[in-house]
Short mmCIF file of C-alpha atoms in Angstrom, two decimals:
data_model
loop_
_atom_site.label_atom_id
_atom_site.label_comp_id
_atom_site.label_asym_id
_atom_site.label_seq_id
_atom_site.Cartn_x
_atom_site.Cartn_y
_atom_site.Cartn_z
CA UNK M 1001 126.08 48.44 93.17
CA UNK M 1002 128.35 49.18 96.29
CA UNK M 1003 126.86 49.96 99.47
CA UNK M 1004 128.22 53.67 99.43
CA UNK M 1005 126.04 54.55 96.42
CA UNK M 1006 122.98 52.87 98.15
CA UNK M 1007 123.25 54.88 100.78
CA UNK M 1008 124.17 58.17 98.82
CA UNK M 1009 120.94 57.32 96.78
CA UNK M 1010 118.71 56.85 99.86
CA UNK M 1011 119.81 60.18 101.27
CA UNK M 1012 119.32 61.97 97.81
CA UNK M 1013 116.18 60.51 97.78
CA UNK M 1014 114.82 61.92 100.93
CA UNK M 1015 115.83 65.49 100.36
CA UNK M 1016 114.25 64.87 96.97
CA UNK M 1017 110.78 63.52 98.00
CA UNK M 1018 110.27 66.91 99.86
CA UNK M 1019 111.68 69.30 97.44
CA UNK M 1020 112.90 67.95 94.12
CA UNK M 1021 112.11 66.92 90.43
CA UNK M 1022 114.31 65.05 88.03
CA UNK M 1023 116.48 66.66 85.30
CA UNK M 1024 118.04 64.77 82.46
CA UNK M 1025 121.23 65.40 80.65
CA UNK M 1026 120.40 64.33 77.23
CA UNK M 1027 123.98 64.63 75.95
CA UNK M 1028 124.42 61.13 78.38
CA UNK M 1029 121.49 59.29 77.44
CA UNK M 1030 121.27 56.55 74.67
CA UNK M 1031 117.45 56.13 75.21
CA UNK M 1032 117.92 52.29 76.60
CA UNK M 1033 114.82 53.08 78.50
CA UNK M 1034 115.76 51.73 81.85
CA UNK M 1035 114.13 54.92 83.51
CA UNK M 1036 110.68 54.51 81.58
CA UNK M 1037 110.61 50.64 82.22
CA UNK M 1038 110.76 51.01 86.00
CA UNK M 1039 108.80 53.96 86.63
CA UNK M 1040 106.16 52.86 88.80
CA UNK M 1041 103.24 55.13 87.40
CA UNK M 1042 104.35 54.80 84.06
CA UNK M 1043 105.96 58.34 83.09
CA UNK M 1044 108.14 58.17 79.71
CA UNK M 1045 111.12 59.71 81.52
CA UNK M 1046 113.02 58.24 78.45
CA UNK M 1047 111.14 60.66 76.41
CA UNK M 1048 112.02 63.79 78.57
CA UNK M 1049 115.40 62.82 78.44
CA UNK M 1050 115.45 63.11 74.51
CA UNK M 1051 113.95 66.20 74.71
CA UNK M 1052 116.22 67.55 77.74
CA UNK M 1053 113.02 68.51 79.56
CA UNK M 1054 113.00 68.21 83.35
CA UNK M 1055 109.99 65.52 84.39
CA UNK M 1056 107.57 68.20 85.85
CA UNK M 1057 104.88 65.84 85.89
CA UNK M 1058 102.11 66.31 88.42
CA UNK M 1059 102.14 62.35 89.11
CA UNK M 1060 106.04 62.01 89.61
CA UNK M 1061 106.37 60.67 92.76
CA UNK M 1062 110.16 61.41 93.03
CA UNK M 1063 110.74 58.13 94.10
CA UNK M 1064 114.28 58.07 92.44
CA UNK M 1065 113.84 54.71 90.71
CA UNK M 1066 114.76 56.13 87.48
CA UNK M 1067 117.42 58.11 89.08
CA UNK M 1068 119.17 55.14 90.76
CA UNK M 1069 118.63 53.02 87.86
CA UNK M 1070 120.21 54.75 85.37
CA UNK M 1071 123.25 53.08 84.07
CA UNK M 1072 124.66 56.33 82.38
CA UNK M 1073 124.14 59.07 85.39
CA UNK M 1074 121.73 60.78 83.07
CA UNK M 1075 119.32 61.79 85.57
CA UNK M 1076 119.63 63.93 88.69
CA UNK M 1077 117.56 65.68 91.18
CA UNK M 1078 117.51 69.41 91.36
CA UNK M 1079 115.63 71.67 93.92
CA UNK M 1080 112.25 72.85 92.78
CA UNK M 1081 111.70 76.59 92.96
CA UNK M 1082 108.13 76.53 94.52
CA UNK M 1083 107.85 80.06 93.80
CA UNK M 1084 108.36 80.22 90.12
CA UNK M 1085 107.54 77.80 87.54
CA UNK M 1086 107.55 74.84 90.10
CA UNK M 1087 104.34 75.63 91.35
CA UNK M 1088 102.48 75.83 88.20
CA UNK D 343 111.11 66.35 46.98
CA UNK D 344 111.94 63.04 48.27
CA UNK D 345 114.48 62.19 51.09
CA UNK D 346 115.93 58.90 51.45
CA UNK D 347 117.70 58.03 54.69
CA UNK D 348 119.63 54.70 54.74
CA UNK D 349 119.75 53.31 58.20
CA UNK D 350 117.55 53.09 61.17
CA UNK D 351 119.85 54.16 63.61
CA UNK D 352 119.65 57.19 66.04
CA UNK D 353 121.36 59.43 63.35
CA UNK D 354 118.70 58.57 60.73
CA UNK D 355 115.97 59.19 63.41
CA UNK D 356 117.75 62.56 63.83
CA UNK D 357 117.72 63.69 60.46
CA UNK D 358 114.04 62.70 59.84
CA UNK D 359 113.31 65.07 63.20
CA UNK D 360 115.45 67.70 61.73
CA UNK D 361 113.87 67.56 57.99
CA UNK D 362 110.45 67.90 59.58
CA UNK D 363 111.37 70.48 62.51
CA UNK D 364 112.31 72.73 59.68
CA UNK D 365 108.55 72.52 58.50
CA UNK D 366 109.55 70.73 55.23
CA UNK D 367 106.87 69.08 53.38
CA UNK D 368 108.03 66.25 51.01
CA UNK D 369 108.32 62.38 51.06
CA UNK D 370 110.69 60.79 53.48
CA UNK D 371 111.45 57.07 53.27
CA UNK D 372 113.80 55.17 55.73
CA UNK D 373 115.36 52.29 54.54
CA UNK D 374 116.76 49.69 56.99
CA UNK D 375 118.13 46.05 56.86
CA UNK D 376 117.38 45.83 60.74
CA UNK D 377 113.89 44.42 60.87
CA UNK D 378 113.19 46.14 64.02
CA UNK D 379 113.96 49.64 62.55
CA UNK D 380 114.73 52.04 65.53
CA UNK D 381 115.63 51.03 68.87
CA UNK D 382 118.78 51.74 71.62
CA UNK D 383 121.34 49.68 70.24
CA UNK D 384 123.58 50.62 73.28
CA UNK D 385 120.64 49.50 75.49
CA UNK D 386 121.28 45.92 74.35
CA UNK D 387 123.62 45.53 76.77
CA UNK D 388 121.23 46.12 79.48
CA UNK D 389 118.70 44.04 77.90
CA UNK D 390 121.71 41.03 78.26
CA UNK D 391 121.86 41.60 81.94
CA UNK D 392 118.29 41.37 82.24
CA UNK D 393 117.79 45.29 83.52
CA UNK D 394 114.93 45.31 80.89
CA UNK D 395 112.53 43.74 78.43
CA UNK D 396 113.66 43.81 75.02
CA UNK D 397 110.36 45.91 74.26
CA UNK D 398 111.49 48.56 76.36
CA UNK D 399 114.36 49.27 73.96
CA UNK D 400 112.02 50.89 71.44
CA UNK D 401 111.84 54.61 72.31
CA UNK D 402 109.11 55.39 69.58
CA UNK D 403 105.75 54.67 69.56
CA UNK D 404 103.61 54.37 66.08
CA UNK D 405 101.65 57.69 66.63
CA UNK D 406 105.39 59.60 67.13
CA UNK D 407 106.37 57.85 63.81
CA UNK D 408 102.82 58.81 62.38
CA UNK D 409 103.82 62.43 63.60
CA UNK D 410 107.00 62.38 61.60
CA UNK D 411 105.00 61.31 58.56
CA UNK D 412 107.73 59.12 56.97
CA UNK D 413 107.84 55.23 55.72
CA UNK D 414 109.65 52.50 56.95
CA UNK D 415 110.71 50.36 54.06
CA UNK D 416 112.92 47.12 55.31
CA UNK D 417 115.14 46.04 52.85
CA UNK D 418 118.97 45.98 51.99
CA UNK D 419 120.46 48.59 49.73
CA UNK D 420 122.60 46.82 47.31
CA UNK D 421 123.58 49.60 45.22
CA UNK D 422 123.91 53.43 44.98
CA UNK D 423 123.31 55.26 41.62
CA UNK D 424 124.62 58.63 42.24
CA UNK D 425 124.24 59.68 38.71
CA UNK D 426 120.68 58.48 38.49
CA UNK D 427 119.98 59.80 41.94
CA UNK D 428 118.50 56.59 42.95
CA UNK D 429 119.27 53.31 45.22
CA UNK D 430 118.73 49.62 44.34
CA UNK D 431 116.87 47.62 46.99
CA UNK D 432 117.45 43.93 47.27
CA UNK D 433 118.84 44.15 43.77
CA UNK D 434 115.41 44.64 42.40
CA UNK D 435 113.76 47.85 43.48
CA UNK D 436 114.78 51.07 42.56
CA UNK D 437 113.90 54.12 44.29
CA UNK D 438 114.76 57.52 43.10
CA UNK D 439 116.20 60.54 45.55
CA UNK D 440 116.40 64.22 45.69
CA UNK D 441 118.61 64.20 48.77
CA UNK D 442 120.10 60.96 50.19
CA UNK D 443 121.46 60.08 53.82
CA UNK D 444 123.70 57.49 54.64
CA UNK D 445 123.66 56.54 58.14
CA UNK D 446 123.98 52.87 58.15
CA UNK D 447 126.48 52.85 60.84
CA UNK D 448 129.46 50.13 61.51
CA UNK D 449 129.65 46.38 62.10
CA UNK D 450 131.51 44.24 64.53
CA UNK D 451 134.97 43.49 63.09
CA UNK D 452 135.16 39.62 61.88
CA UNK D 453 137.35 37.60 63.89
CA UNK D 454 139.97 36.25 61.53
CA UNK D 455 140.40 32.95 62.81
CA UNK D 456 139.54 29.31 61.94
CA UNK D 457 135.92 28.30 63.15
CA UNK D 458 134.55 31.83 63.44
CA UNK D 459 131.53 30.70 61.63
CA UNK D 460 130.80 28.04 64.00
CA UNK D 461 127.27 28.26 65.86
CA UNK D 462 127.68 29.58 69.45
CA UNK D 463 130.07 32.12 68.11
CA UNK D 464 128.67 35.59 68.67
CA UNK D 465 128.70 39.58 68.49
CA UNK D 466 126.65 42.33 69.46
CA UNK D 467 125.35 44.56 66.52
CA UNK D 468 121.89 44.22 66.63
CA UNK D 469 118.87 42.93 68.57
CA UNK D 470 118.89 39.71 66.90
CA UNK D 471 122.48 39.13 68.10
CA UNK D 472 121.51 39.92 71.73
CA UNK D 473 118.42 37.40 71.30
CA UNK D 474 120.86 34.79 70.00
CA UNK D 475 123.68 35.32 72.79
CA UNK D 476 120.60 34.75 75.26
CA UNK D 477 119.50 31.52 73.31
CA UNK D 478 123.09 30.05 73.62
CA UNK D 479 123.48 31.69 77.19
CA UNK D 480 120.31 29.53 78.38
CA UNK D 481 122.03 25.88 77.58
CA UNK D 482 125.60 27.22 77.68
CA UNK D 483 127.78 26.60 80.63
CA UNK D 484 131.06 28.43 80.07
CA UNK D 485 131.85 31.17 77.66
CA UNK D 486 135.04 32.94 76.27
CA UNK D 487 135.04 36.73 75.66
CA UNK D 488 137.59 38.06 73.22
CA UNK D 489 138.30 41.53 72.62
CA UNK D 490 138.92 45.05 74.26
CA UNK D 491 136.67 48.34 75.01
CA UNK D 492 133.25 48.68 76.24
CA UNK D 493 131.30 45.97 74.04
CA UNK D 494 133.37 43.20 75.22
CA UNK D 495 132.68 44.05 78.90
CA UNK D 496 128.99 44.41 78.21
CA UNK D 497 129.32 40.60 76.84
CA UNK D 498 131.12 39.47 79.61
CA UNK D 499 128.75 41.21 82.17
CA UNK D 500 125.45 40.16 80.25
CA UNK D 501 126.66 36.32 79.86
CA UNK D 502 127.84 36.31 83.59
CA UNK D 503 124.51 37.59 84.73
CA UNK D 504 122.75 34.98 82.84
CA UNK D 505 124.67 32.36 85.00
CA UNK D 506 127.59 31.33 82.61
CA UNK D 507 130.85 30.99 83.67
CA UNK D 508 132.93 33.59 81.73
CA UNK D 509 136.55 33.65 80.60
CA UNK D 510 138.01 37.09 79.43
CA UNK D 511 141.05 36.74 76.86
CA UNK D 512 143.31 39.86 76.61
CA UNK D 513 145.99 39.92 74.26
CA UNK D 514 148.16 42.87 76.18
CA UNK D 515 148.51 43.33 79.76
CA UNK D 516 145.88 44.99 81.05
CA UNK D 517 142.10 46.40 80.17
CA UNK D 518 141.48 49.18 77.25
CA UNK D 519 145.01 50.34 77.60
CA UNK D 520 144.75 52.99 75.01
CA UNK D 521 142.08 54.92 76.94
CA UNK D 522 142.48 53.93 80.48
CA UNK D 523 145.50 54.26 82.84
CA UNK D 524 147.05 51.21 84.38
CA UNK D 525 145.31 52.37 87.76
CA UNK D 526 141.99 52.48 86.37
CA UNK D 527 142.43 49.10 84.01
CA UNK D 528 143.39 47.24 87.34
CA UNK D 529 139.75 48.85 89.05
CA UNK D 530 138.01 47.30 86.35
CA UNK D 531 139.71 44.15 86.03
CA UNK D 532 139.51 43.33 89.83
CA UNK D 533 135.81 44.25 90.03
CA UNK D 534 135.48 41.52 86.85
CA UNK D 535 137.48 39.28 89.42
CA UNK D 536 135.21 39.68 92.12
CA UNK D 537 131.96 39.55 90.21
CA UNK D 538 133.84 35.85 88.88
CA UNK D 539 135.03 36.63 85.48
CA UNK D 540 138.33 34.76 85.13
CA UNK D 541 140.87 37.09 83.18
CA UNK D 542 143.50 35.96 81.04
CA UNK D 543 146.44 38.27 80.12
CA UNK D 544 148.83 37.93 77.16
CA UNK D 545 146.49 35.42 75.62
CA UNK D 546 145.63 35.36 71.92
CA UNK D 547 143.22 33.24 70.31
CA UNK D 548 144.36 30.96 67.12
CA UNK D 549 141.39 28.52 66.59
CA UNK D 550 137.56 28.21 67.69
CA UNK D 551 137.11 24.22 67.49
CA UNK D 552 133.95 22.20 66.99
CA UNK D 553 132.07 20.44 64.39
CA UNK D 554 129.11 22.50 63.75
CA UNK D 555 128.96 24.01 67.22
CA UNK D 556 131.84 25.55 69.56
CA UNK D 557 133.18 23.49 71.75
CA UNK D 558 136.29 24.68 72.57
CA UNK D 559 139.42 26.94 71.60
CA UNK D 560 142.86 26.76 71.04
CA UNK D 561 145.40 29.75 71.93
CA UNK D 562 148.71 30.96 69.74
CA UNK D 563 150.63 29.32 72.65
CA UNK D 564 148.87 25.68 71.92
CA UNK D 565 147.06 25.92 75.01
CA UNK D 566 143.29 24.81 74.82
CA UNK D 567 140.16 25.51 76.61
CA UNK D 568 136.58 24.08 76.37
CA UNK D 569 133.67 26.52 75.74
CA UNK D 570 130.11 26.45 74.37
CA UNK D 571 130.02 30.29 73.33
CA UNK D 572 132.63 32.65 72.03
CA UNK D 573 131.59 36.17 72.31
CA UNK D 574 133.89 38.67 70.39
CA UNK D 575 134.09 42.50 70.10
CA UNK D 576 137.56 43.38 68.82
CA UNK D 577 136.48 46.71 67.11
CA UNK D 578 134.09 48.12 64.46
CA UNK D 579 134.27 48.93 61.08
CA UNK D 580 132.09 51.61 59.21
CA UNK D 581 129.89 50.21 56.53
CA UNK D 582 131.25 52.17 53.94
CA UNK D 583 131.31 49.49 51.08
CA UNK D 584 128.27 50.85 49.08
CA UNK D 585 129.52 54.35 49.07
CA UNK D 586 132.78 53.17 47.95
CA UNK D 587 131.51 51.11 45.10
CA UNK D 588 129.22 54.02 43.98
CA UNK D 589 132.60 56.00 43.81
CA UNK D 590 132.13 58.58 46.94
CA UNK D 591 135.07 59.39 48.57
CA UNK D 592 135.84 56.84 51.30
CA UNK D 593 139.00 57.01 53.53
CA UNK D 594 138.27 54.45 56.79
CA UNK D 595 134.45 55.95 56.93
CA UNK D 596 132.64 58.21 54.36
CA UNK D 597 134.43 61.42 54.24
CA UNK D 598 132.32 64.62 54.46
CA UNK D 599 132.46 68.11 54.66
CA UNK D 600 131.41 70.12 58.08
CA UNK D 601 128.02 70.01 56.60
CA UNK D 602 128.05 66.25 56.61
CA UNK D 603 127.87 66.54 53.01
CA UNK D 604 130.03 63.78 50.72
CA UNK D 605 131.70 64.58 47.57
CA UNK D 606 128.31 63.93 45.78
CA UNK D 607 126.31 67.22 46.97
CA UNK D 608 123.04 65.49 47.07
CA UNK D 609 124.32 62.63 49.65
CA UNK D 610 125.11 63.01 53.05
CA UNK D 611 127.11 60.76 55.78
CA UNK D 612 126.13 60.55 59.22
CA UNK D 613 126.90 58.46 62.71
CA UNK D 614 129.27 55.78 62.87
CA UNK D 615 129.85 55.22 59.21
CA UNK D 616 130.87 59.06 58.55
CA UNK D 617 134.60 60.38 58.91
CA UNK D 618 133.77 64.13 59.47
CA UNK D 619 135.82 67.10 58.67
CA UNK D 620 136.37 69.01 61.72
CA UNK D 621 137.38 72.78 60.63
CA UNK D 622 138.70 73.03 64.23
CA UNK D 623 141.77 70.72 63.93
CA UNK D 624 141.61 70.52 60.27
CA UNK D 625 141.46 66.50 60.21
CA UNK D 626 138.47 64.29 59.36
CA UNK D 627 137.45 62.17 62.07
CA UNK D 628 135.69 58.94 62.99
CA UNK D 629 133.69 59.38 66.46
CA UNK D 630 131.61 56.13 67.77
CA UNK D 631 129.52 58.03 69.75
CA UNK D 632 125.91 57.66 70.01
CA UNK D 633 125.39 61.58 71.15
CA UNK D 634 127.56 62.77 68.48
CA UNK D 635 125.75 60.34 65.82
CA UNK D 636 122.83 62.16 66.83
CA UNK D 637 124.14 65.72 66.33
CA UNK D 638 125.17 64.50 63.09
CA UNK D 639 121.80 63.25 62.09
CA UNK D 640 120.32 66.53 63.06
CA UNK D 641 122.75 68.77 61.23
CA UNK D 642 122.60 66.40 58.03
CA UNK D 643 118.94 66.54 57.80
CA UNK D 644 118.64 70.23 58.05
CA UNK D 645 121.21 70.60 55.41
CA UNK D 646 119.46 68.26 53.23
CA UNK D 647 116.26 70.63 53.29
CA UNK D 648 118.88 73.47 51.82
CA UNK D 649 119.89 75.08 54.80
CA UNK D 650 123.91 75.25 55.21
CA UNK D 651 124.54 74.50 58.92
CA UNK D 652 127.97 73.69 60.14
CA UNK D 653 128.43 70.74 62.26
CA UNK D 654 130.06 71.84 65.49
CA UNK D 655 131.72 68.88 66.98
CA UNK D 656 131.25 68.54 70.68
CA UNK D 657 133.98 67.36 72.65
CA UNK D 658 133.84 63.68 72.40
CA UNK D 659 132.54 61.97 75.83
CA UNK D 660 131.12 58.88 76.56
CA UNK D 661 129.53 57.45 79.82
CA UNK D 662 129.51 53.82 80.25
CA UNK D 663 129.22 51.29 82.74
CA UNK D 664 132.54 49.17 83.39
CA UNK D 665 132.06 46.28 85.74
CA UNK D 666 129.25 48.18 87.36
CA UNK D 667 131.14 51.41 87.84
CA UNK D 668 129.75 54.52 85.74
CA UNK D 669 132.68 55.97 84.03
CA UNK D 670 132.68 59.17 81.87
CA UNK D 671 135.48 59.73 79.54
CA UNK D 672 135.94 63.26 78.08
CA UNK D 673 138.10 64.70 75.37
CA UNK D 674 141.68 63.37 74.86
CA UNK D 675 142.76 61.04 77.83
CA UNK D 676 145.07 59.01 75.47
CA UNK D 677 147.45 56.13 76.11
CA UNK D 678 148.40 55.09 72.71
CA UNK D 679 147.74 51.62 71.38
CA UNK D 680 145.68 48.77 72.31
CA UNK D 681 146.44 45.25 70.87
CA UNK D 682 142.86 44.12 71.90
CA UNK D 683 141.22 46.55 69.29
CA UNK D 684 141.19 46.76 65.70
CA UNK D 685 140.71 50.54 64.66
CA UNK D 686 138.00 52.03 66.59
CA UNK D 687 135.55 50.19 69.17
CA UNK D 688 131.93 50.88 69.70
CA UNK D 689 131.58 53.87 72.13
CA UNK D 690 134.94 54.99 71.31
CA UNK D 691 136.30 58.22 69.84
CA UNK D 692 139.63 58.68 67.68
CA UNK D 693 140.02 62.05 70.01
CA UNK D 694 140.32 59.49 73.01
CA UNK D 695 143.42 57.98 72.03
CA UNK D 696 145.27 60.97 71.18
CA UNK D 697 148.19 61.44 73.56
CA UNK D 698 147.49 64.83 74.71
CA UNK D 699 150.32 67.21 75.76
CA UNK D 700 149.42 67.55 79.14
CA UNK D 701 150.07 66.82 83.06
CA UNK D 702 147.95 64.36 84.66
CA UNK D 703 146.81 64.98 87.79
CA UNK D 704 144.45 62.53 89.76
CA UNK D 705 142.68 61.30 92.79
CA UNK D 706 140.59 59.24 94.78
CA UNK D 707 140.58 55.79 95.48
CA UNK D 708 138.92 52.95 93.79
CA UNK D 709 135.22 53.36 92.98
CA UNK D 710 135.42 57.44 92.89
CA UNK D 711 138.21 58.23 91.11
CA UNK D 712 139.04 61.39 88.74
CA UNK D 713 142.03 61.75 86.33
CA UNK D 714 142.42 64.96 84.20
CA UNK D 715 144.44 65.93 81.45
CA UNK D 716 145.83 69.32 82.56
CA UNK D 717 147.21 71.52 79.75
CA UNK D 718 148.99 75.14 79.78
CA UNK D 719 145.55 77.12 80.49
CA UNK D 720 142.58 74.35 79.63
CA UNK D 721 141.85 70.71 80.54
CA UNK D 722 142.06 68.60 77.59
CA UNK D 723 140.53 65.41 79.10
CA UNK D 724 139.10 63.77 81.81
CA UNK D 725 138.23 60.17 83.22
CA UNK D 726 135.30 60.24 86.24
CA UNK D 727 134.85 56.75 87.89
CA UNK D 728 132.06 56.28 90.11
CA UNK D 729 130.58 59.34 91.62
CA UNK D 730 129.55 61.41 88.66
CA UNK D 731 129.04 64.95 90.33
CA UNK D 732 131.56 66.60 88.78
CA UNK D 733 131.54 65.06 85.27
CA UNK D 734 128.94 67.17 83.94
CA UNK D 735 130.95 70.53 85.09
CA UNK D 736 134.16 68.77 83.55
CA UNK D 737 132.25 68.11 80.21
CA UNK D 738 131.71 71.91 79.93
CA UNK D 739 135.28 72.71 81.33
CA UNK D 740 136.68 70.92 78.36
CA UNK D 741 134.07 71.46 75.76
CA UNK D 742 134.29 75.27 76.23
CA UNK D 743 138.16 75.18 76.80
CA UNK D 744 137.70 77.31 79.63
CA UNK D 745 140.65 79.12 81.37
CA UNK D 746 141.52 77.09 84.30
CA UNK D 747 144.73 79.14 85.43
CA UNK D 748 142.92 79.92 88.64
CA UNK D 749 142.77 76.08 89.83
CA UNK D 750 145.77 74.94 87.77
CA UNK D 751 148.27 74.98 90.75
CA UNK D 752 145.69 73.58 93.05
CA UNK D 753 145.09 70.96 90.79
CA UNK D 754 148.60 70.06 90.53
CA UNK D 755 149.46 70.16 94.13
CA UNK D 756 150.54 67.06 95.76
CA UNK D 757 147.52 65.05 97.41
CA UNK D 758 145.16 67.77 95.65
CA UNK D 759 141.60 66.96 96.66
CA UNK D 760 140.78 67.54 92.60
CA UNK D 761 137.16 66.82 93.01
CA UNK D 762 136.84 69.68 95.65
CA UNK D 763 138.86 71.81 93.49
CA UNK D 764 136.97 71.48 90.27
CA UNK D 765 133.26 72.12 92.41
CA UNK D 766 135.07 75.28 93.79
CA UNK D 767 136.26 76.55 90.32
CA UNK D 768 132.58 75.58 88.88
CA UNK D 769 130.68 77.28 91.72
CA UNK D 770 132.89 80.48 91.26
CA UNK D 771 132.01 80.39 87.53
CA UNK D 772 128.39 79.71 88.18
CA UNK D 773 127.99 82.74 90.44
CA UNK D 774 129.55 85.23 88.10
#
């Protein structure tokens, strides 16, 4: 991975840590499992990607490992709206 | 009611999910000759590079399968008997069906040179192939990779990451010339060279040498090279022989109508083996794309339960990683013929290779690059390399045939910042 991408990922991660959650684009996903394999707390990110569901898992650290490692750009951070479903 | 699904890839699994999602009872049997059942075949590339363990390639647990309530029967289907509504398994067992899905995929085109059956000659169809490659890579020093497209690069990168010296042979003058433009090919080639791959252009394999194991090869120009591994990916071939032998309509793949139904009303086909009628263009097309195989399997599954759903073909697109660079190819980006690929390649669509009637707009440097095929009123295709921020909007703009009149001149302006123009267009569209 180039340095440019590493810096960008880090910047994205800082924002996401405070205010985001991970969202998949399932049409880009081939279920390889790199996301699930690298999740430090064992969330099955791949299963969410199959269903096209956001990872609104209470234990998700939004560490960004899955986003950074996905070889196909399936995952991205989205800002959580604390006053609607994000606060559930 | 008994449903039989032949093939354990994504089309087959999607079909079973669709049958069950419809609340249909009935027995479902999946028959497959891959002993490992359903796993991510595109993920094999990342198993080769060591980014993930092979156990991680399996998306489903036993419990998931139990919920879908189907039986997996390992075995090779040796004959289809449409009149009797039955299949023959390993030449001896017969299984009858009410509705049958053929989703057996495609397999690597064989190399047609002497020595192609020597030990150390490898391809990448299945998990067992990947394991074999790793076994050879452990004791091999030098590998030669032959072929174009995505799989050949995956082989090169996998071998390289295992410490093997890699030579990549191309018959033509650049990489994947029927999909990428010259600039894009050169980006990939340069990155491969930087990683340590030696590229050989205008080079054609004539013979693989060795007694029982590969020890070298000879090229058509007479030169020889030493190597321990020869990996090839020169294209794929739909596994349509069973269907052809059974009298089903087969062209290059098994022909289906827009309901994924073959010329036998009880037999459906989906995925890489299917050549599907597209009412929008009036043509029957093979797409070798994972998400379209899933879509096709889903529609076929529903229709096997008696529904009548038209398969709506989404704009073919593929996301892949070429020499470490995430690349999205959307719609028609065509460049014509490629000598390195016979027919269709894995992760390819025939649509990519159509020559669109379009003006090309492009911008960006090296790792972040966008190329658009700009039609009269719509975008016909795009290639996005590196930063993928705009690839999702572009997918939508191409797929929905959105009217791009408001940004067309800006896109075609000299030194246009294309990504900015697209983002601006997209934000306005989202705001409305």
